[in-house]
PDB file of C-alpha atoms and ligand atoms in Angstrom:
ATOM      1  CA  UNK Y   9       0.000   0.000   0.000  1.00 93.00           C
ATOM      2  CA  UNK Y  10       1.158   3.556  -0.648  1.00 96.00           C
ATOM      3  CA  UNK Y  11       1.373   6.149   2.058  1.00 96.00           C
ATOM      4  CA  UNK Y  12      -1.584   8.003   0.532  1.00 96.00           C
ATOM      5  CA  UNK Y  13      -3.720   4.850   0.595  1.00 97.00           C
ATOM      6  CA  UNK Y  14      -2.765   4.055   4.187  1.00 97.00           C
ATOM      7  CA  UNK Y  15      -3.674   7.580   5.242  1.00 96.00           C
ATOM      8  CA  UNK Y  16      -7.012   7.350   3.428  1.00 96.00           C
ATOM      9  CA  UNK Y  17      -7.805   4.063   5.168  1.00 96.00           C
ATOM     10  CA  UNK Y  18      -6.797   5.436   8.580  1.00 96.00           C
ATOM     11  CA  UNK Y  19      -8.965   8.513   8.117  1.00 94.00           C
ATOM     12  CA  UNK Y  20     -11.935   6.396   7.034  1.00 93.00           C
ATOM     13  CA  UNK Y  21     -11.514   4.173  10.093  1.00 93.00           C
ATOM     14  CA  UNK Y  22     -11.536   7.106  12.510  1.00 91.00           C
ATOM     15  CA  UNK Y  23     -14.406   8.768  10.650  1.00 88.00           C
ATOM     16  CA  UNK Y  24     -16.527   5.660  10.958  1.00 87.00           C
ATOM     17  CA  UNK Y  25     -15.975   5.456  14.733  1.00 83.00           C
ATOM     18  CA  UNK Y  26     -18.691   7.339  16.539  1.00 64.00           C
ATOM     19  CA  UNK Y  27     -16.956   9.304  19.238  1.00 59.00           C
ATOM     20  CA  UNK Y  28     -19.554  10.937  21.441  1.00 53.00           C
ATOM     21  CA  UNK Y  29     -19.344  14.703  20.975  1.00 45.00           C
ATOM     22  CA  UNK Y  30     -20.140  16.447  24.243  1.00 43.00           C
ATOM     23  CA  UNK Y  31     -21.770  19.850  24.355  1.00 40.00           C
ATOM     24  CA  UNK Y  32     -18.737  21.259  26.089  1.00 41.00           C
ATOM     25  CA  UNK Y  33     -16.270  20.037  23.473  1.00 44.00           C
ATOM     26  CA  UNK Y  34     -14.112  22.932  22.419  1.00 44.00           C
ATOM     27  CA  UNK Y  35     -13.267  21.410  19.074  1.00 52.00           C
ATOM     28  CA  UNK Y  36     -14.896  19.068  16.623  1.00 57.00           C
ATOM     29  CA  UNK Y  37     -13.408  15.593  16.170  1.00 66.00           C
ATOM     30  CA  UNK Y  38     -10.885  15.784  13.341  1.00 84.00           C
ATOM     31  CA  UNK Y  39     -10.353  12.275  11.936  1.00 89.00           C
ATOM     32  CA  UNK Y  40      -8.225  13.405   8.971  1.00 91.00           C
ATOM     33  CA  UNK Y  41      -5.913  15.430  11.199  1.00 91.00           C
ATOM     34  CA  UNK Y  42      -5.674  12.675  13.826  1.00 92.00           C
ATOM     35  CA  UNK Y  43      -4.953  10.004  11.191  1.00 95.00           C
ATOM     36  CA  UNK Y  44      -2.250  12.198   9.623  1.00 96.00           C
ATOM     37  CA  UNK Y  45      -0.558  13.092  12.925  1.00 95.00           C
ATOM     38  CA  UNK Y  46      -0.401   9.431  13.948  1.00 96.00           C
ATOM     39  CA  UNK Y  47       0.963   8.293  10.589  1.00 97.00           C
ATOM     40  CA  UNK Y  48       3.515  11.117  10.532  1.00 96.00           C
ATOM     41  CA  UNK Y  49       4.788  10.000  13.947  1.00 96.00           C
ATOM     42  CA  UNK Y  50       5.246   6.396  12.743  1.00 96.00           C
ATOM     43  CA  UNK Y  51       7.121   7.573   9.650  1.00 96.00           C
ATOM     44  CA  UNK Y  52       9.086  10.144  11.676  1.00 95.00           C
ATOM     45  CA  UNK Y  53       7.976  13.012   9.479  1.00 95.00           C
ATOM     46  CA  UNK Y  54       5.444  15.845   9.590  1.00 92.00           C
ATOM     47  CA  UNK Y  55       2.251  16.523   7.676  1.00 90.00           C
ATOM     48  CA  UNK Y  56       4.116  18.171   4.803  1.00 93.00           C
ATOM     49  CA  UNK Y  57       6.355  15.106   4.604  1.00 94.00           C
ATOM     50  CA  UNK Y  58       3.274  12.904   4.244  1.00 95.00           C
ATOM     51  CA  UNK Y  59       2.094  14.912   1.237  1.00 93.00           C
ATOM     52  CA  UNK Y  60       5.517  14.820  -0.412  1.00 95.00           C
ATOM     53  CA  UNK Y  61       5.847  11.063   0.108  1.00 94.00           C
ATOM     54  CA  UNK Y  62       2.236  10.212  -0.795  1.00 94.00           C
ATOM     55  CA  UNK Y  63       3.155   7.762  -3.551  1.00 95.00           C
ATOM     56  CA  UNK Y  64       5.838   5.898  -1.540  1.00 96.00           C
ATOM     57  CA  UNK Y  65       5.146   2.431  -0.156  1.00 96.00           C
ATOM     58  CA  UNK Y  66       4.601   1.812   3.568  1.00 96.00           C
ATOM     59  CA  UNK Y  67       6.359  -1.251   5.004  1.00 96.00           C
ATOM     60  CA  UNK Y  68       4.501  -4.021   6.828  1.00 96.00           C
ATOM     61  CA  UNK Y  69       6.200  -3.024  10.097  1.00 97.00           C
ATOM     62  CA  UNK Y  70       5.174   0.610   9.743  1.00 97.00           C
ATOM     63  CA  UNK Y  71       1.636  -0.416   8.890  1.00 97.00           C
ATOM     64  CA  UNK Y  72       1.501  -2.569  12.001  1.00 97.00           C
ATOM     65  CA  UNK Y  73       2.745   0.284  14.190  1.00 97.00           C
ATOM     66  CA  UNK Y  74       0.188   2.634  12.621  1.00 97.00           C
ATOM     67  CA  UNK Y  75      -2.624   0.154  13.227  1.00 97.00           C
ATOM     68  CA  UNK Y  76      -1.639  -0.014  16.901  1.00 97.00           C
ATOM     69  CA  UNK Y  77      -1.827   3.773  17.238  1.00 96.00           C
ATOM     70  CA  UNK Y  78      -5.186   3.896  15.429  1.00 95.00           C
ATOM     71  CA  UNK Y  79      -6.499   1.263  17.832  1.00 93.00           C
ATOM     72  CA  UNK Y  80      -5.480   3.375  20.824  1.00 92.00           C
ATOM     73  CA  UNK Y  81      -7.278   6.357  19.272  1.00 90.00           C
ATOM     74  CA  UNK Y  82     -10.365   4.202  18.688  1.00 89.00           C
ATOM     75  CA  UNK Y  83     -10.297   3.262  22.379  1.00 86.00           C
ATOM     76  CA  UNK Y  84     -10.791   6.954  23.157  1.00 82.00           C
ATOM     77  CA  UNK Y  85      -7.218   7.964  23.950  1.00 85.00           C
ATOM     78  CA  UNK Y  86      -6.527  11.476  22.667  1.00 86.00           C
ATOM     79  CA  UNK Y  87      -3.876  11.991  19.994  1.00 90.00           C
ATOM     80  CA  UNK Y  88      -1.810  14.260  22.252  1.00 92.00           C
ATOM     81  CA  UNK Y  89      -1.343  11.417  24.764  1.00 90.00           C
ATOM     82  CA  UNK Y  90      -0.543   8.871  22.072  1.00 93.00           C
ATOM     83  CA  UNK Y  91       2.092  11.169  20.588  1.00 93.00           C
ATOM     84  CA  UNK Y  92       3.208  12.552  23.962  1.00 92.00           C
ATOM     85  CA  UNK Y  93       3.059  16.151  22.776  1.00 94.00           C
ATOM     86  CA  UNK Y  94       0.629  18.847  21.752  1.00 95.00           C
ATOM     87  CA  UNK Y  95       1.207  21.961  19.661  1.00 94.00           C
ATOM     88  CA  UNK Y  96       0.216  25.168  21.433  1.00 97.00           C
ATOM     89  CA  UNK Y  97       1.163  28.682  20.364  1.00 98.00           C
ATOM     90  CA  UNK Y  98       3.432  27.149  17.724  1.00 96.00           C
ATOM     91  CA  UNK Y  99       5.429  25.295  20.403  1.00 98.00           C
ATOM     92  CA  UNK Y 100       5.496  21.574  21.023  1.00 96.00           C
ATOM     93  CA  UNK Y 101       4.522  20.793  24.643  1.00 97.00           C
ATOM     94  CA  UNK Y 102       5.167  17.444  26.270  1.00 97.00           C
ATOM     95  CA  UNK Y 103       1.928  16.190  27.818  1.00 96.00           C
ATOM     96  CA  UNK Y 104       1.141  13.257  30.078  1.00 92.00           C
ATOM     97  CA  UNK Y 105      -1.976  11.968  31.823  1.00 91.00           C
ATOM     98  CA  UNK Y 106      -0.976  14.249  34.736  1.00 93.00           C
ATOM     99  CA  UNK Y 107      -1.865  17.461  32.872  1.00 95.00           C
ATOM    100  CA  UNK Y 108      -4.706  18.953  30.895  1.00 95.00           C
ATOM    101  CA  UNK Y 109      -3.881  18.874  27.187  1.00 95.00           C
ATOM    102  CA  UNK Y 110      -3.498  22.530  26.111  1.00 96.00           C
ATOM    103  CA  UNK Y 111      -6.569  23.632  24.139  1.00 94.00           C
ATOM    104  CA  UNK Y 112      -6.502  25.962  21.113  1.00 93.00           C
ATOM    105  CA  UNK Y 113      -8.966  28.286  22.876  1.00 94.00           C
ATOM    106  CA  UNK Y 114      -6.460  28.840  25.675  1.00 97.00           C
ATOM    107  CA  UNK Y 115      -4.317  30.744  23.181  1.00 97.00           C
ATOM    108  CA  UNK Y 116      -6.863  33.516  23.842  1.00 98.00           C
ATOM    109  CA  UNK Y 117      -5.423  33.779  27.359  1.00 98.00           C
ATOM    110  CA  UNK Y 118      -1.914  34.126  25.904  1.00 98.00           C
ATOM    111  CA  UNK Y 119      -3.045  36.843  23.477  1.00 98.00           C
ATOM    112  CA  UNK Y 120      -4.804  38.733  26.250  1.00 98.00           C
ATOM    113  CA  UNK Y 121      -1.710  38.410  28.465  1.00 98.00           C
ATOM    114  CA  UNK Y 122       0.522  39.802  25.717  1.00 98.00           C
ATOM    115  CA  UNK Y 123      -1.775  42.805  25.268  1.00 97.00           C
ATOM    116  CA  UNK Y 124      -1.540  43.556  29.002  1.00 97.00           C
ATOM    117  CA  UNK Y 125       2.254  43.132  29.044  1.00 97.00           C
ATOM    118  CA  UNK Y 126       2.560  45.509  26.093  1.00 95.00           C
ATOM    119  CA  UNK Y 127       0.565  48.198  27.876  1.00 94.00           C
ATOM    120  CA  UNK Y 128       2.988  48.271  30.841  1.00 92.00           C
ATOM    121  CA  UNK Y 129       5.668  50.948  30.733  1.00 85.00           C
ATOM    122  CA  UNK Y 130       8.675  49.393  29.026  1.00 80.00           C
ATOM    123  CA  UNK Y 131      10.988  50.873  31.652  1.00 79.00           C
ATOM    124  CA  UNK Y 132       9.406  48.813  34.448  1.00 80.00           C
ATOM    125  CA  UNK Y 133      10.281  45.159  34.929  1.00 87.00           C
ATOM    126  CA  UNK Y 134       7.195  42.965  34.540  1.00 95.00           C
ATOM    127  CA  UNK Y 135       6.562  40.004  36.828  1.00 97.00           C
ATOM    128  CA  UNK Y 136       3.899  37.477  35.952  1.00 98.00           C
ATOM    129  CA  UNK Y 137       2.436  34.569  37.912  1.00 98.00           C
ATOM    130  CA  UNK Y 138       0.608  31.762  36.098  1.00 98.00           C
ATOM    131  CA  UNK Y 139      -1.560  29.741  38.498  1.00 98.00           C
ATOM    132  CA  UNK Y 140      -2.788  26.197  37.733  1.00 98.00           C
ATOM    133  CA  UNK Y 141      -0.082  26.049  35.096  1.00 98.00           C
ATOM    134  CA  UNK Y 142      -0.444  22.328  34.237  1.00 98.00           C
ATOM    135  CA  UNK Y 143       1.854  21.659  31.272  1.00 98.00           C
ATOM    136  CA  UNK Y 144       3.129  25.249  31.591  1.00 98.00           C
ATOM    137  CA  UNK Y 145       1.603  26.151  28.220  1.00 98.00           C
ATOM    138  CA  UNK Y 146       0.409  29.673  29.083  1.00 98.00           C
ATOM    139  CA  UNK Y 147       3.458  30.662  31.167  1.00 98.00           C
ATOM    140  CA  UNK Y 148       5.920  29.320  28.591  1.00 98.00           C
ATOM    141  CA  UNK Y 149       4.124  30.852  25.585  1.00 98.00           C
ATOM    142  CA  UNK Y 150       4.174  34.264  27.307  1.00 98.00           C
ATOM    143  CA  UNK Y 151       7.829  34.036  28.307  1.00 98.00           C
ATOM    144  CA  UNK Y 152       8.702  32.784  24.826  1.00 98.00           C
ATOM    145  CA  UNK Y 153       7.022  35.820  23.239  1.00 98.00           C
ATOM    146  CA  UNK Y 154       8.295  38.401  25.736  1.00 96.00           C
ATOM    147  CA  UNK Y 155      11.616  37.071  27.089  1.00 96.00           C
ATOM    148  CA  UNK Y 156      12.145  40.232  29.149  1.00 94.00           C
ATOM    149  CA  UNK Y 157       9.385  39.429  31.658  1.00 96.00           C
ATOM    150  CA  UNK Y 158       9.932  37.415  34.833  1.00 97.00           C
ATOM    151  CA  UNK Y 159       7.594  34.433  34.883  1.00 98.00           C
ATOM    152  CA  UNK Y 160       6.565  32.254  37.836  1.00 98.00           C
ATOM    153  CA  UNK Y 161       4.412  29.178  37.218  1.00 98.00           C
ATOM    154  CA  UNK Y 162       2.640  27.277  39.994  1.00 98.00           C
ATOM    155  CA  UNK Y 163       0.505  24.184  40.349  1.00 98.00           C
ATOM    156  CA  UNK Y 164      -0.841  22.118  43.246  1.00 98.00           C
ATOM    157  CA  UNK Y 165       0.196  18.896  41.493  1.00 97.00           C
ATOM    158  CA  UNK Y 166       3.891  17.957  41.746  1.00 97.00           C
ATOM    159  CA  UNK Y 167       3.479  15.654  38.738  1.00 97.00           C
ATOM    160  CA  UNK Y 168       2.054  18.479  36.633  1.00 97.00           C
ATOM    161  CA  UNK Y 169       4.786  20.826  37.778  1.00 98.00           C
ATOM    162  CA  UNK Y 170       7.415  18.311  36.688  1.00 98.00           C
ATOM    163  CA  UNK Y 171       5.881  18.362  33.187  1.00 98.00           C
ATOM    164  CA  UNK Y 172       5.852  22.199  33.214  1.00 98.00           C
ATOM    165  CA  UNK Y 173       9.474  22.276  34.356  1.00 98.00           C
ATOM    166  CA  UNK Y 174      10.534  19.923  31.579  1.00 98.00           C
ATOM    167  CA  UNK Y 175       8.686  21.988  28.985  1.00 98.00           C
ATOM    168  CA  UNK Y 176      10.227  25.206  30.308  1.00 98.00           C
ATOM    169  CA  UNK Y 177      13.725  23.761  30.197  1.00 98.00           C
ATOM    170  CA  UNK Y 178      13.230  22.520  26.627  1.00 97.00           C
ATOM    171  CA  UNK Y 179      11.386  25.481  25.141  1.00 98.00           C
ATOM    172  CA  UNK Y 180      12.901  28.503  26.894  1.00 98.00           C
ATOM    173  CA  UNK Y 181      16.432  29.823  26.940  1.00 96.00           C
ATOM    174  CA  UNK Y 182      17.976  29.931  30.405  1.00 92.00           C
ATOM    175  CA  UNK Y 183      17.096  31.088  33.051  1.00 90.00           C
ATOM    176  CA  UNK Y 184      13.582  30.333  31.754  1.00 95.00           C
ATOM    177  CA  UNK Y 185      10.733  30.435  34.246  1.00 97.00           C
ATOM    178  CA  UNK Y 186      10.479  29.670  37.954  1.00 97.00           C
ATOM    179  CA  UNK Y 187       8.135  26.940  39.175  1.00 98.00           C
ATOM    180  CA  UNK Y 188       6.451  26.755  42.578  1.00 98.00           C
ATOM    181  CA  UNK Y 189       4.394  23.882  43.964  1.00 98.00           C
ATOM    182  CA  UNK Y 190       1.480  25.607  45.636  1.00 98.00           C
ATOM    183  CA  UNK Y 191      -2.256  25.323  46.247  1.00 98.00           C
ATOM    184  CA  UNK Y 192      -3.135  28.606  44.494  1.00 98.00           C
ATOM    185  CA  UNK Y 193      -1.436  31.378  46.525  1.00 98.00           C
ATOM    186  CA  UNK Y 194      -0.650  29.229  49.558  1.00 98.00           C
ATOM    187  CA  UNK Y 195       3.110  29.272  49.068  1.00 98.00           C
ATOM    188  CA  UNK Y 196       3.320  32.420  46.944  1.00 98.00           C
ATOM    189  CA  UNK Y 197       4.859  35.526  48.431  1.00 96.00           C
ATOM    190  CA  UNK Y 198       5.048  39.026  47.008  1.00 95.00           C
ATOM    191  CA  UNK Y 199       3.161  40.892  44.336  1.00 97.00           C
ATOM    192  CA  UNK Y 200       3.006  40.622  40.541  1.00 97.00           C
ATOM    193  CA  UNK Y 201       2.042  42.916  37.682  1.00 97.00           C
ATOM    194  CA  UNK Y 202       0.032  40.182  35.993  1.00 98.00           C
ATOM    195  CA  UNK Y 203      -1.619  36.989  37.236  1.00 98.00           C
ATOM    196  CA  UNK Y 204      -2.951  34.498  34.677  1.00 98.00           C
ATOM    197  CA  UNK Y 205      -4.913  31.309  35.331  1.00 98.00           C
ATOM    198  CA  UNK Y 206      -6.734  28.614  33.420  1.00 98.00           C
ATOM    199  CA  UNK Y 207      -8.184  26.996  36.547  1.00 98.00           C
ATOM    200  CA  UNK Y 208     -10.505  23.990  36.621  1.00 98.00           C
ATOM    201  CA  UNK Y 209     -13.945  25.461  35.883  1.00 98.00           C
ATOM    202  CA  UNK Y 210     -16.183  22.582  34.818  1.00 97.00           C
ATOM    203  CA  UNK Y 211     -19.140  22.077  37.225  1.00 97.00           C
ATOM    204  CA  UNK Y 212     -18.719  18.700  39.006  1.00 97.00           C
ATOM    205  CA  UNK Y 213     -22.040  17.387  37.676  1.00 96.00           C
ATOM    206  CA  UNK Y 214     -21.001  18.077  34.069  1.00 95.00           C
ATOM    207  CA  UNK Y 215     -17.822  15.976  34.263  1.00 94.00           C
ATOM    208  CA  UNK Y 216     -19.560  12.606  33.674  1.00 92.00           C
ATOM    209  CA  UNK Y 217     -21.141  14.009  30.494  1.00 90.00           C
ATOM    210  CA  UNK Y 218     -17.809  14.988  28.922  1.00 88.00           C
ATOM    211  CA  UNK Y 219     -16.189  13.021  26.087  1.00 82.00           C
ATOM    212  CA  UNK Y 220     -14.322   9.921  27.195  1.00 82.00           C
ATOM    213  CA  UNK Y 221     -10.976  11.442  26.284  1.00 83.00           C
ATOM    214  CA  UNK Y 222     -11.684  14.544  28.396  1.00 89.00           C
ATOM    215  CA  UNK Y 223     -12.877  12.438  31.335  1.00 89.00           C
ATOM    216  CA  UNK Y 224      -9.521  10.671  31.274  1.00 87.00           C
ATOM    217  CA  UNK Y 225      -7.728  13.942  31.875  1.00 91.00           C
ATOM    218  CA  UNK Y 226      -6.913  14.749  35.510  1.00 93.00           C
ATOM    219  CA  UNK Y 227     -10.077  15.617  37.416  1.00 94.00           C
ATOM    220  CA  UNK Y 228      -8.009  18.102  39.387  1.00 94.00           C
ATOM    221  CA  UNK Y 229      -7.547  20.151  36.227  1.00 96.00           C
ATOM    222  CA  UNK Y 230     -11.242  20.186  35.280  1.00 96.00           C
ATOM    223  CA  UNK Y 231     -13.496  20.023  38.362  1.00 96.00           C
ATOM    224  CA  UNK Y 232     -14.423  23.493  39.597  1.00 97.00           C
ATOM    225  CA  UNK Y 233     -16.995  22.380  42.202  1.00 97.00           C
ATOM    226  CA  UNK Y 234     -20.794  22.702  42.155  1.00 97.00           C
ATOM    227  CA  UNK Y 235     -20.999  25.733  39.827  1.00 97.00           C
ATOM    228  CA  UNK Y 236     -17.479  25.412  38.459  1.00 98.00           C
ATOM    229  CA  UNK Y 237     -16.406  28.647  40.149  1.00 98.00           C
ATOM    230  CA  UNK Y 238     -14.773  27.357  43.368  1.00 98.00           C
ATOM    231  CA  UNK Y 239     -11.208  28.033  42.248  1.00 98.00           C
ATOM    232  CA  UNK Y 240     -12.089  31.231  40.388  1.00 98.00           C
ATOM    233  CA  UNK Y 241     -13.704  32.659  43.557  1.00 98.00           C
ATOM    234  CA  UNK Y 242     -10.620  31.831  45.635  1.00 98.00           C
ATOM    235  CA  UNK Y 243      -8.285  33.267  43.009  1.00 98.00           C
ATOM    236  CA  UNK Y 244     -10.044  36.611  42.655  1.00 98.00           C
ATOM    237  CA  UNK Y 245     -10.251  37.100  46.413  1.00 98.00           C
ATOM    238  CA  UNK Y 246      -6.646  36.124  47.144  1.00 98.00           C
ATOM    239  CA  UNK Y 247      -5.131  37.816  44.077  1.00 98.00           C
ATOM    240  CA  UNK Y 248      -5.739  41.215  45.689  1.00 97.00           C
ATOM    241  CA  UNK Y 249      -2.904  40.516  48.114  1.00 97.00           C
ATOM    242  CA  UNK Y 250      -0.605  39.491  45.226  1.00 98.00           C
ATOM    243  CA  UNK Y 251      -1.167  42.154  42.536  1.00 97.00           C
ATOM    244  CA  UNK Y 252       0.452  45.560  42.405  1.00 96.00           C
ATOM    245  CA  UNK Y 253      -2.082  48.381  42.192  1.00 96.00           C
ATOM    246  CA  UNK Y 254      -2.655  48.818  38.458  1.00 95.00           C
ATOM    247  CA  UNK Y 255      -1.955  45.110  37.951  1.00 97.00           C
ATOM    248  CA  UNK Y 256      -4.213  42.744  36.016  1.00 98.00           C
ATOM    249  CA  UNK Y 257      -5.833  39.384  36.710  1.00 98.00           C
ATOM    250  CA  UNK Y 258      -6.660  37.263  33.651  1.00 98.00           C
ATOM    251  CA  UNK Y 259      -8.669  34.055  33.877  1.00 98.00           C
ATOM    252  CA  UNK Y 260     -10.072  31.573  31.405  1.00 98.00           C
ATOM    253  CA  UNK Y 261     -13.589  30.337  32.104  1.00 98.00           C
ATOM    254  CA  UNK Y 262     -16.680  29.025  30.374  1.00 97.00           C
ATOM    255  CA  UNK Y 263     -18.685  31.573  28.351  1.00 97.00           C
ATOM    256  CA  UNK Y 264     -21.738  30.785  30.509  1.00 97.00           C
ATOM    257  CA  UNK Y 265     -19.832  31.762  33.662  1.00 98.00           C
ATOM    258  CA  UNK Y 266     -18.761  35.224  32.495  1.00 98.00           C
ATOM    259  CA  UNK Y 267     -21.709  37.132  33.980  1.00 98.00           C
ATOM    260  CA  UNK Y 268     -21.290  35.585  37.433  1.00 98.00           C
ATOM    261  CA  UNK Y 269     -17.529  36.163  37.386  1.00 98.00           C
ATOM    262  CA  UNK Y 270     -17.976  39.782  36.274  1.00 98.00           C
ATOM    263  CA  UNK Y 271     -20.252  40.391  39.279  1.00 98.00           C
ATOM    264  CA  UNK Y 272     -17.818  38.724  41.678  1.00 98.00           C
ATOM    265  CA  UNK Y 273     -14.934  40.794  40.307  1.00 98.00           C
ATOM    266  CA  UNK Y 274     -16.966  44.000  40.529  1.00 97.00           C
ATOM    267  CA  UNK Y 275     -17.968  43.247  44.133  1.00 97.00           C
ATOM    268  CA  UNK Y 276     -14.302  42.826  44.962  1.00 97.00           C
ATOM    269  CA  UNK Y 277     -13.415  46.231  43.543  1.00 96.00           C
ATOM    270  CA  UNK Y 278     -11.753  45.181  40.283  1.00 98.00           C
ATOM    271  CA  UNK Y 279     -12.051  47.515  37.300  1.00 97.00           C
ATOM    272  CA  UNK Y 280     -12.021  47.741  34.385  1.00 97.00           C
ATOM    273  CA  UNK Y 281     -13.370  44.269  33.599  1.00 98.00           C
ATOM    274  CA  UNK Y 282     -13.271  43.019  30.008  1.00 98.00           C
ATOM    275  CA  UNK Y 283     -14.226  39.777  28.268  1.00 98.00           C
ATOM    276  CA  UNK Y 284     -12.255  38.439  25.341  1.00 98.00           C
ATOM    277  CA  UNK Y 285     -13.729  36.032  22.771  1.00 97.00           C
ATOM    278  CA  UNK Y 286     -12.144  32.702  21.786  1.00 94.00           C
ATOM    279  CA  UNK Y 287     -11.785  31.271  18.275  1.00 88.00           C
ATOM    280  CA  UNK Y 288     -15.516  30.574  18.076  1.00 91.00           C
ATOM    281  CA  UNK Y 289     -16.421  34.103  19.144  1.00 94.00           C
ATOM    282  CA  UNK Y 290     -17.573  33.121  22.673  1.00 96.00           C
ATOM    283  CA  UNK Y 291     -16.201  35.035  25.685  1.00 97.00           C
ATOM    284  CA  UNK Y 292     -13.476  32.766  27.074  1.00 98.00           C
ATOM    285  CA  UNK Y 293     -11.117  35.058  28.990  1.00 98.00           C
ATOM    286  CA  UNK Y 294     -11.918  37.732  31.532  1.00 98.00           C
ATOM    287  CA  UNK Y 295      -9.434  40.415  32.520  1.00 98.00           C
ATOM    288  CA  UNK Y 296      -9.735  42.536  35.635  1.00 98.00           C
ATOM    289  CA  UNK Y 297      -7.743  45.538  36.748  1.00 98.00           C
ATOM    290  CA  UNK Y 298      -6.696  45.733  40.406  1.00 97.00           C
ATOM    291  CA  UNK Y 299      -7.082  49.308  41.540  1.00 94.00           C
ATOM    292  CA  UNK Y 300      -5.387  48.767  44.865  1.00 89.00           C
ATOM    293  CA  UNK Y 301      -8.560  49.352  46.836  1.00 72.00           C
ATOM    294  CA  UNK Y 302      -9.730  46.391  48.843  1.00 61.00           C
ATOM    295  CA  UNK Y 303     -13.479  46.808  48.544  1.00 52.00           C
TER     296      UNK Y 303
HETATM  297  N1  LIG J 402     -12.312  24.010  28.634  1.00 94.79           N
HETATM  298  C1  LIG J 402     -11.814  22.807  29.194  1.00 94.79           C
HETATM  299  C2  LIG J 402     -12.522  21.627  28.575  1.00 94.79           C
HETATM  300  O1  LIG J 402     -12.170  21.217  27.535  1.00 94.79           O
HETATM  301  C3  LIG J 402     -11.894  22.870  30.670  1.00 94.79           C
HETATM  302  C4  LIG J 402     -10.621  23.389  31.142  1.00 94.79           C
HETATM  303  C5  LIG J 402     -10.672  23.843  32.539  1.00 94.79           C
HETATM  304  O2  LIG J 402     -11.483  23.455  33.364  1.00 94.79           O
HETATM  305  N2  LIG J 402      -9.778  24.694  32.796  1.00 94.79           N
HETATM  306  O3  LIG J 402     -13.439  21.065  29.069  1.00 94.79           O
END
């Protein structure tokens, strides 16, 4: 069989499998992309390489390896886990079952963070704390784009932090970013110009309805309690002791939670408060200015 034929068969196989699509899914299943990424990894090439080598034969051994990967995908394992990495912000992040796989929509948080960094006076050093960092995707993307800022990344999970550390060491020039194992601000001292977070925000009762591959991700990175806002509430209260006046808090959340979060932020004296849409046009990130007043 030629490479093109093998890819066609792999795509057809994944297309025919009926993965349940949950309401909350942030992206549609993409059988052609999944089939191509898996085949490219077997043939140690990329998607462009597949196109160039379309007419070449695939050996029996390679076909067998590919079939094994397709089977894992059919069992509901996500492609990022099978490959061990996920592209985010043009960078290749190592992922493991200990961390949430970085989602394309979370690039909205990076974009919003960059806009805030760029509004700070260039003469002032900028310190940034990324809470619930997981794989380190947000912290590393920001530091990669703006190497002059000082970035701290924290997570409650030592296993997740080890993944973040590894990604930081691989993707950033030294000294890179600093990592801190901490339950939100518990072990954080000092103040920052910017605090970012993609905390768990899925309501507990929604978790069993998520796609199998999402349910296999760490519950710690998804479960935000009864209304999904447990961590967000703690963050916006405690962040006031860790932001400089004029600093900004940026959080990712579900579009349906934006109104409630806006009210919480307003009640805690944050302003201005803005919502930023994700790739599908839904508000996904909320930014809040800390005025320095504690009301
Ligand atoms: N948006 C994520 C999802 O795919 C949830 C991520 C989170 O809770 N931070 O379900």
